[in-house]
Coordinates of C-alpha atoms and ligand atoms in Angstrom, one line a residue:
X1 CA 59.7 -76.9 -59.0
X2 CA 58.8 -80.5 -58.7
X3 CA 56.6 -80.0 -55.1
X4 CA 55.1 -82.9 -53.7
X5 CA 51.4 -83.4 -55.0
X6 CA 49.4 -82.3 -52.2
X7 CA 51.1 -79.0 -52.1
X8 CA 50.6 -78.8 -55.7
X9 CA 46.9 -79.4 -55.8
X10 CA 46.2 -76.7 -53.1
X11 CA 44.5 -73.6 -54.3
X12 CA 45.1 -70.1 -54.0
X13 CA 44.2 -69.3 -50.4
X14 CA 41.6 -67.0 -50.5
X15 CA 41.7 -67.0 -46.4
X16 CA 45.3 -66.0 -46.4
X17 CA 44.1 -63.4 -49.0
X18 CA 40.8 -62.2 -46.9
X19 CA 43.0 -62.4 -43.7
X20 CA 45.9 -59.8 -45.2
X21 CA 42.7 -57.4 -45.4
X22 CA 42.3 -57.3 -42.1
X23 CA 45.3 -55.3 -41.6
X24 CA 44.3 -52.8 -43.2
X25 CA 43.2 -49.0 -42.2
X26 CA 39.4 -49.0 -41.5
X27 CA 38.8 -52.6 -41.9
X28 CA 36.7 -54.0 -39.2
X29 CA 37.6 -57.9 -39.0
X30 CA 35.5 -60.7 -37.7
X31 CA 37.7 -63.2 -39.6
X32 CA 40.9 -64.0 -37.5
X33 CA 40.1 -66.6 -34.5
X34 CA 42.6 -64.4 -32.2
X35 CA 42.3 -64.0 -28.5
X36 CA 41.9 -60.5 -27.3
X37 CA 45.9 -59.0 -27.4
X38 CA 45.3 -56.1 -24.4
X39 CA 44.0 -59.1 -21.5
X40 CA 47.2 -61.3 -22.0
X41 CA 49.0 -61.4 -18.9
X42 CA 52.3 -59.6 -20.3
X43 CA 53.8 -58.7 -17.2
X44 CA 53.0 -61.5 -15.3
X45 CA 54.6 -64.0 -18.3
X46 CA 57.6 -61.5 -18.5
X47 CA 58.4 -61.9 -15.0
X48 CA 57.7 -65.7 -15.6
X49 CA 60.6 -65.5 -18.4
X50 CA 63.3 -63.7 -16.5
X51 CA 62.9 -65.8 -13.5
X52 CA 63.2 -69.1 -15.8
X53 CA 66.6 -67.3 -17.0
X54 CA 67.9 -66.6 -13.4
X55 CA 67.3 -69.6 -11.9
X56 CA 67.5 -72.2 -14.7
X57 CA 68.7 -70.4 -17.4
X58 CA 70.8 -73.2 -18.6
X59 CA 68.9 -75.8 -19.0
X60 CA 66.1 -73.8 -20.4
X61 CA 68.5 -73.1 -23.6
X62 CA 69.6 -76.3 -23.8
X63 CA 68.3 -78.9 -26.1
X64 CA 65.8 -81.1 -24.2
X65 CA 63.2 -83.7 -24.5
X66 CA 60.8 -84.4 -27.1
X67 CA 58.3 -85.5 -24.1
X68 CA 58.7 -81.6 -23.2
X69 CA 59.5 -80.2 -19.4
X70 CA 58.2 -82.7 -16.9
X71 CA 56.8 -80.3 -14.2
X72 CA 54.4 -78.7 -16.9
X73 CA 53.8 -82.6 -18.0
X74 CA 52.6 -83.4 -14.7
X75 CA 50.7 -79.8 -13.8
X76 CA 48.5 -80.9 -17.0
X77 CA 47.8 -84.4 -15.8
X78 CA 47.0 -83.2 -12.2
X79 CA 44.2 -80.6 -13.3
X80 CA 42.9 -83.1 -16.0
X81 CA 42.8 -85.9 -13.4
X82 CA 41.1 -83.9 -10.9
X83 CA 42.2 -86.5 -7.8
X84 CA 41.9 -89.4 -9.7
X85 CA 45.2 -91.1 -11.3
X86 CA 43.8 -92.5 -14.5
X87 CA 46.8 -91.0 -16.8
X88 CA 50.6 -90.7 -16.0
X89 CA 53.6 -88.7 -16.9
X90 CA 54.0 -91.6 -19.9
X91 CA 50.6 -90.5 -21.2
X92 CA 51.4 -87.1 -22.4
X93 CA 53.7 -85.2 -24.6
X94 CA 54.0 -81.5 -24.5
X95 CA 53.4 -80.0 -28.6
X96 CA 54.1 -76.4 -30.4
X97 CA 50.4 -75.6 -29.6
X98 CA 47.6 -77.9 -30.6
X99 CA 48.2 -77.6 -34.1
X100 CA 51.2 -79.4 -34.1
X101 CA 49.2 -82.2 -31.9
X102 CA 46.8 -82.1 -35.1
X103 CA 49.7 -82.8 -37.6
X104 CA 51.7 -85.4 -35.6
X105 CA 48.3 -87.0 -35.2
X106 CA 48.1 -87.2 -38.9
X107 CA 51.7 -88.1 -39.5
X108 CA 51.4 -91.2 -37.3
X109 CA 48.1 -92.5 -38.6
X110 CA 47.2 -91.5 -42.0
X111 CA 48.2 -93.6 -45.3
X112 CA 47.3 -92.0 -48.4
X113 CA 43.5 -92.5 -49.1
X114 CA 43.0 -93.7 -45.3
X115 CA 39.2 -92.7 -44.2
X116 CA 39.5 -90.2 -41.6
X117 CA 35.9 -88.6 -40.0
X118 CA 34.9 -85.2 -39.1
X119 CA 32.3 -83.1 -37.8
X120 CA 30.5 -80.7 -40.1
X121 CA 31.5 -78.1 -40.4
X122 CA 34.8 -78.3 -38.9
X123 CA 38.3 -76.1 -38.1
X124 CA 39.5 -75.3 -41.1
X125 CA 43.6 -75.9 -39.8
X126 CA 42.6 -79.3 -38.6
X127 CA 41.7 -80.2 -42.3
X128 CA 44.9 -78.1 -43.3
X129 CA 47.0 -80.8 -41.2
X130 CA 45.2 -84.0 -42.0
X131 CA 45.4 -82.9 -46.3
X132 CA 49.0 -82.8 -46.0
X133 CA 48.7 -86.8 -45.8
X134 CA 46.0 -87.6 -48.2
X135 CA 43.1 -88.8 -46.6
X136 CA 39.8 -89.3 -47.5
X137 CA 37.7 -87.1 -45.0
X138 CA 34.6 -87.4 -44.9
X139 CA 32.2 -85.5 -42.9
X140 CA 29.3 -86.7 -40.3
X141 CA 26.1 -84.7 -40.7
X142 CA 25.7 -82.6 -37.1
X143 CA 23.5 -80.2 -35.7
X144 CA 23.5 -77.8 -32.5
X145 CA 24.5 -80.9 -30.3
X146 CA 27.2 -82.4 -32.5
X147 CA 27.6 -85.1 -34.6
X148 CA 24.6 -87.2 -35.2
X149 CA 25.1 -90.4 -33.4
X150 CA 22.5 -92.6 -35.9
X151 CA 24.5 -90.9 -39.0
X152 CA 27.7 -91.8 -37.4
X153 CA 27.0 -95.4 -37.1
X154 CA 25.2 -95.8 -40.5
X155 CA 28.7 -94.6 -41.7
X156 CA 30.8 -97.0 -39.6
X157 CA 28.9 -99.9 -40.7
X158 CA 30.2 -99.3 -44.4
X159 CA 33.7 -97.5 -43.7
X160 CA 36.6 -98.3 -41.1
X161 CA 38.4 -95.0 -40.3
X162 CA 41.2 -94.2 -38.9
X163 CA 39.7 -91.9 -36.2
X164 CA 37.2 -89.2 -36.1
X165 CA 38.0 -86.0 -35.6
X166 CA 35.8 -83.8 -33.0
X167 CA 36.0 -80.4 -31.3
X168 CA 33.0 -80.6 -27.8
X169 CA 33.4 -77.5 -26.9
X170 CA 32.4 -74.6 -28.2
X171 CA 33.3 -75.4 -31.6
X172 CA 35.4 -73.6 -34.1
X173 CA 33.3 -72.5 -36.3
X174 CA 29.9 -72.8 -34.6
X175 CA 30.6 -72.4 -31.2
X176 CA 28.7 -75.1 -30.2
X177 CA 28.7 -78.0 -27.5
X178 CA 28.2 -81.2 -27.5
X179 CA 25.7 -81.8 -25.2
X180 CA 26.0 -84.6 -22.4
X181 CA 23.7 -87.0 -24.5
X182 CA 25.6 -86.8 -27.3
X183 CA 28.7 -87.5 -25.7
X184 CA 27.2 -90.9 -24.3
X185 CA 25.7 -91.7 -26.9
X186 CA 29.0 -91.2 -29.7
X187 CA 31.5 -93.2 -27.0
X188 CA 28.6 -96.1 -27.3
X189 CA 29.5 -96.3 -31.1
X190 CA 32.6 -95.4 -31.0
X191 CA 33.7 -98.2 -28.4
X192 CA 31.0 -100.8 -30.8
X193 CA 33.4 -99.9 -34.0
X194 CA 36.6 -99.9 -32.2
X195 CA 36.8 -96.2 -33.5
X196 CA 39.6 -93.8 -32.1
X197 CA 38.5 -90.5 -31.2
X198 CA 40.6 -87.4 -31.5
X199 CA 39.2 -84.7 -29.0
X200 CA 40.1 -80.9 -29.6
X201 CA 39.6 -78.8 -26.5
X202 CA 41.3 -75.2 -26.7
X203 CA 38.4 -73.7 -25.7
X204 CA 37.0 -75.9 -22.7
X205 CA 38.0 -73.1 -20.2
X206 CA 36.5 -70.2 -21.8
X207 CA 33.0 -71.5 -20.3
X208 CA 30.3 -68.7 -19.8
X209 CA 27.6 -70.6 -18.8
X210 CA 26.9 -73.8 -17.4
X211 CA 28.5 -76.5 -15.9
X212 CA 31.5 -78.1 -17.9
X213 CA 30.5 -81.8 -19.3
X214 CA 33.2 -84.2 -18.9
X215 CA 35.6 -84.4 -21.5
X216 CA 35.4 -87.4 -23.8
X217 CA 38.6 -88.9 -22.7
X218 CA 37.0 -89.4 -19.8
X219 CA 34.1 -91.3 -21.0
X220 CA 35.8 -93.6 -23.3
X221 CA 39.9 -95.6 -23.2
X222 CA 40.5 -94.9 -27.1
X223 CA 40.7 -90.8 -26.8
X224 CA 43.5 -88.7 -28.0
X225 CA 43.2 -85.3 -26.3
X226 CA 44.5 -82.0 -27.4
X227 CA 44.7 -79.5 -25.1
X228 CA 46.7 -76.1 -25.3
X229 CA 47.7 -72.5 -23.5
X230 CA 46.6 -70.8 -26.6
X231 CA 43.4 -69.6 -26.0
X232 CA 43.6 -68.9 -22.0
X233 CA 47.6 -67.5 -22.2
X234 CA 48.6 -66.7 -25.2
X235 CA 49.0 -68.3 -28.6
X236 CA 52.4 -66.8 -29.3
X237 CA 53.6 -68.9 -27.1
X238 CA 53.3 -71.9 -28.6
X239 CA 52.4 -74.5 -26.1
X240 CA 50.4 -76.8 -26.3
X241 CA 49.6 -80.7 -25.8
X242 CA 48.0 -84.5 -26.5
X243 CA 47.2 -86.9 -23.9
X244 CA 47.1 -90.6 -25.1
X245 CA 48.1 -93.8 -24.2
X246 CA 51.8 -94.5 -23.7
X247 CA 51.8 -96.4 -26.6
X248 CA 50.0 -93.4 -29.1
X249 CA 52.4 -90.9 -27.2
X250 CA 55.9 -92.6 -28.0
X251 CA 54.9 -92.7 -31.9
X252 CA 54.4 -89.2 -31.5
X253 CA 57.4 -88.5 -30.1
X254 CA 59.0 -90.2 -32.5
X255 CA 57.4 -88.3 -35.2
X256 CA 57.9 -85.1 -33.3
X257 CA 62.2 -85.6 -33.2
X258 CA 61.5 -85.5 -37.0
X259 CA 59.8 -82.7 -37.1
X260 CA 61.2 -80.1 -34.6
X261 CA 63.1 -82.3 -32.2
X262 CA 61.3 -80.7 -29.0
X263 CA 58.9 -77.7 -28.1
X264 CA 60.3 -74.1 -27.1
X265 CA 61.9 -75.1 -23.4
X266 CA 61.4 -71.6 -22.1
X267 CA 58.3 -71.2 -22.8
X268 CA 56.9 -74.7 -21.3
X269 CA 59.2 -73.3 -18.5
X270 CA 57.5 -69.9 -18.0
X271 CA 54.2 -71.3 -18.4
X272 CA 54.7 -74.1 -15.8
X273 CA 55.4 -71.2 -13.5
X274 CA 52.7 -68.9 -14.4
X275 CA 50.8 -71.6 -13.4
X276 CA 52.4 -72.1 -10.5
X277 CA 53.1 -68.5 -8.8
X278 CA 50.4 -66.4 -10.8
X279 CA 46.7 -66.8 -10.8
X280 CA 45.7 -69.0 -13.4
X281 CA 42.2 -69.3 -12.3
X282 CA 41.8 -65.3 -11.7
X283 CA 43.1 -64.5 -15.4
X284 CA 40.4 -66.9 -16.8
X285 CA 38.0 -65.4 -15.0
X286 CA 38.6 -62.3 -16.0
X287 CA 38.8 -63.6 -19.4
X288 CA 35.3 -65.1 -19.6
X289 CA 33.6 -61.7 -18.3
X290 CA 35.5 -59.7 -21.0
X291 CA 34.2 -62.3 -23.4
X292 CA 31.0 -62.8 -22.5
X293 CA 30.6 -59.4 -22.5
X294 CA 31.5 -59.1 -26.0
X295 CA 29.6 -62.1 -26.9
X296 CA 26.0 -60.4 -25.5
X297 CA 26.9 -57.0 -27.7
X298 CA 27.7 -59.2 -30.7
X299 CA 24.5 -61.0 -30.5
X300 CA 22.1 -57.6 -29.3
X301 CA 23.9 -55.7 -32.3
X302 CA 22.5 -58.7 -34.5
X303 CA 19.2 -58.3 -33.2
X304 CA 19.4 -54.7 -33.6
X305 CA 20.7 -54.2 -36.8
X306 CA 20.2 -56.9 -39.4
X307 CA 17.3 -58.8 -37.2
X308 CA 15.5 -61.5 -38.8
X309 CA 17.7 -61.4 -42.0
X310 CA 20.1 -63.7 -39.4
X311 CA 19.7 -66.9 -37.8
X312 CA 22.4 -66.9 -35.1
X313 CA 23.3 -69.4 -31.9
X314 CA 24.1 -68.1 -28.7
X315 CA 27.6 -69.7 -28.1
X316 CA 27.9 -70.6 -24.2
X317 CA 31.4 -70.2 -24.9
X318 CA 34.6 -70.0 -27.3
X319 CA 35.0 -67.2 -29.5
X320 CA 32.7 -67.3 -32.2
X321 CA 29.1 -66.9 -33.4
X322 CA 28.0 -68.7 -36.3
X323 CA 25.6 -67.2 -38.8
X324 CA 23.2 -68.0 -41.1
X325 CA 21.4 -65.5 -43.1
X326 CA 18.6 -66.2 -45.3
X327 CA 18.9 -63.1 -47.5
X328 CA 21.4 -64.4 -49.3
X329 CA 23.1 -67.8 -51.0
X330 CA 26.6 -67.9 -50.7
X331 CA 28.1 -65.7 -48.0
X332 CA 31.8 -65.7 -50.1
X333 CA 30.2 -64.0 -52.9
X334 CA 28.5 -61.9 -50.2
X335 CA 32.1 -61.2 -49.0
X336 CA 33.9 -60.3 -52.2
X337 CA 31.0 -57.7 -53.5
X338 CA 29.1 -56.6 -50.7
X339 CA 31.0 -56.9 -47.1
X340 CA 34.3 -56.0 -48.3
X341 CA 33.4 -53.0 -49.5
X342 CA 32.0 -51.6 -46.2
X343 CA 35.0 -52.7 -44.6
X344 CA 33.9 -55.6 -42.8
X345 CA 35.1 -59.1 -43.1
X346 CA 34.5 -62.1 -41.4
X347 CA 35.0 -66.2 -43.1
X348 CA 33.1 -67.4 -45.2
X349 CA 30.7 -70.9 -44.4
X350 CA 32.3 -72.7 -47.1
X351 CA 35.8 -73.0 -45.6
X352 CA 34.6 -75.2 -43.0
X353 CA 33.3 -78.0 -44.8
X354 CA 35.4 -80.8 -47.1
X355 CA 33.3 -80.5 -49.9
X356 CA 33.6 -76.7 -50.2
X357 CA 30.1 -76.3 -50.6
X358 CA 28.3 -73.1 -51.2
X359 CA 26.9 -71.7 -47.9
X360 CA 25.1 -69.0 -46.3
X361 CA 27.0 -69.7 -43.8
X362 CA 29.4 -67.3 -41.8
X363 CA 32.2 -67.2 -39.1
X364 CA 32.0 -64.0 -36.7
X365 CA 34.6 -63.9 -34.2
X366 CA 33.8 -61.8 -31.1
X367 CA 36.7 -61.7 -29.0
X368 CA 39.1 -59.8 -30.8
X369 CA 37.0 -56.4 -31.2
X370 CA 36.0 -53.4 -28.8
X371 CA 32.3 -53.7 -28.1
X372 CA 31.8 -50.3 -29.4
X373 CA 33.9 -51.7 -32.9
X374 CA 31.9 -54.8 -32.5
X375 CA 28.4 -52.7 -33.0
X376 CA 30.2 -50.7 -35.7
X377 CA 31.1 -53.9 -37.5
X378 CA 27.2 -55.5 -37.5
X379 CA 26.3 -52.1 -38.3
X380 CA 28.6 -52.3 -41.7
X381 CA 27.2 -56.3 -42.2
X382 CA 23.8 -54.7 -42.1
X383 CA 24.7 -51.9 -44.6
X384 CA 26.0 -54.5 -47.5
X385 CA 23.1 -56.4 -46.4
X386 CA 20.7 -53.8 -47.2
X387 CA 22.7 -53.7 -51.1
X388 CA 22.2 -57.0 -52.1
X389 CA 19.1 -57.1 -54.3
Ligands
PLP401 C1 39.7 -76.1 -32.8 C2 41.2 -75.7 -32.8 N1 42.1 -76.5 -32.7 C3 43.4 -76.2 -32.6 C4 43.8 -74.9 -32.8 C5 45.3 -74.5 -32.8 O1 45.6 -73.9 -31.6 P1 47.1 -73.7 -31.1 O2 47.4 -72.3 -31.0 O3 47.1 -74.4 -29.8 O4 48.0 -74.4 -32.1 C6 42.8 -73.9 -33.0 C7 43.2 -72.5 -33.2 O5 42.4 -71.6 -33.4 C8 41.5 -74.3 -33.0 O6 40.5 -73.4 -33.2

């Protein structure tokens, strides 16, 4: 088959590989970035469905507009406005979850070879969407705040990108957050250099400490936000979106009738009333106590069982703890002979960065798992741990 090159020049995926494993009997898995199946609100969004069928139920299977369902448009804006009126119904476009946010992004600004930035290490399905287009991506050094602000510029002063690419909150795949500083200090440079910032925030709501920083967009005029239902409703259904200026948002659309014409009406239906007649703010709640609690066993089993053979961060949100462990060089190869084994699997460091570099890196995902299989699973970590010589 003659495929086009970038599809060509992929590689086997070893994730889609380490991610069938996690299927099977026994396995404990840390890899996937799911949301905990048992706390979505099934019944609530069932009875969200069948009233969108009884009393629009026409419309809702009817084709409809790639701008997506109006009342959901405008619910967004109104919580990310929070009284003021700085963006309109022109500013927003509703997407098939963020990811789809991530691709049109690409679509409409990346030229083969284009410079795009990124933080480091990043979401590996952001890199996924922008490869598809043939950038050059190139990745600004960070550290528990975010990306370095003085590396940053040095890299501006030589390169013009296209945008830069950043996750604030609670990172995927350190769960880190960009602390208020930071944020000042990267809109300074960025409005210097002209730069356009794209802002992932899927996990923004799943806050366990703290008081929320304000979102870049808010900080800076040349932001292109991606929000989605994902992470605090459920990812099956798909919905998510980017706020922009009109302007950024009509190229999407237009790239967006060529690629699925619009988003799945009923479900930006059901969700604008689940929002609407259920209790959002209850459900999140109740989802940041499961998943802190989960978080604290995650990090005490650590402590407990493998100890000082882990450096570890203690995410103030999101669903993953990042790892570092000294006893070892390449946490992949740590993977394939030792973790595996024990039944235990989690992602390995080097997915998250451009360069594919050998880490000791790791990816543990906490919200997914019991806290009883969550011991169980640092327990089996420990045990391969304890193999390698
Ligand atoms: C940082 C980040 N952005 C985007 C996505 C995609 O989410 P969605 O389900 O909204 O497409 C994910 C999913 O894990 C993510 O971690």
């Amino acid at each position: 088959m003659r495929y086009a090159s970038w599809i060509s020049e992929l590689k086997e995926s070893f994730l889609g590989e380490i991610l069938k494993t996690a299927s099977y009997e026994d396995v404990i898995s840390f890899a996937g970035g799911l949301p905990a199946q048992e706390l979505f609100p099934k019944d609530d969004l069932k009875d969200c469905f069948n009233q969108v069928f009884e009393e629009d139920g026409f419309m809702a299977l009817q084709y409809a507009e790639a701008l997506g369902y109006d009342p959901l448009r405008a619910w967004i804006l109104e919580q990310i406005n929070a009284g003021s009126k700085t963006k309109t119904l022109e500013d927003i476009i509703i997407t098939t979850g963020s990811q789809q946010g991530l691709s049109l992004v690409a679509q409409i600004f990346i030229d083969p070879s284009d410079v795009i930035l990124v933080e480091s290490p990043t979401y590996l399905g952001a890199l996924q969407a922008f490869q598809s287009y043939k950038p050059t991506i190139l990745m600004v050094p960070s550290d528990q705040d975010g990306i370095i602000p003085e590396d940053l510029e040095e890299i501006l002063k030589k390169q013009n990108p296209k945008f830069l690419y950043v996750i604030p909150n609670y990172q995927n795949p350190t769960g880190r957050i960009m602390s208020l500083q930071r944020r000042k200090d990267l809109v300074e440079i960025a409005a210097k250099y002209n730069l356009v910032i794209v802002e992932d925030n899927p996990y923004g709501l799943l806050r366990y400490e703290d008081e929320a920083y304000p979102n870049l967009m808010d900080l800076y005029d040349n932001v292109i936000y991606l929000g989605s239902f994902s992470k605090i409703l459920s990812p099956g259904l798909r919905v998510g979106y980017v706020i922009a200026k009109k302007e950024i948002i009509n190229q999407l659309a237009r790239a967006k009738e060529g690629m699925d014409l619009f988003s799945n009406s009923l479900a930006q239906r059901a969700v604008f009333k689940y929002v609407t007649c259920k209790s959002i703010n209850e459900h999140i709640a109740k989802l940041r106590k499961a998943y802190t609690a989960r978080r604290d066993v995650m990090l005490s089993s650590f402590e407990k069982y493998i100890g000082d053979w882990a450096k570890i961060n203690r995410p103030k949100g999101g669903l993953f703890v990042w790892v570092k462990i000294e006893k070892i060089k390449d946490s992949k190869e740590f993977l394939e002979q030792w973790a595996q084994k024990e039944k235990v699997i989690f992602v390995p460091g080097t997915f998250f960065y451009v360069d594919g570099r050998i880490s000791n890196e790791m990816r543990i995902n906490f919200s997914c798992s019991s806290p009883e299989v969550i011991e169980e699973g640092v327990k089996r970590i420990a045990q391969a741990l304890s193999k390698v010589k």
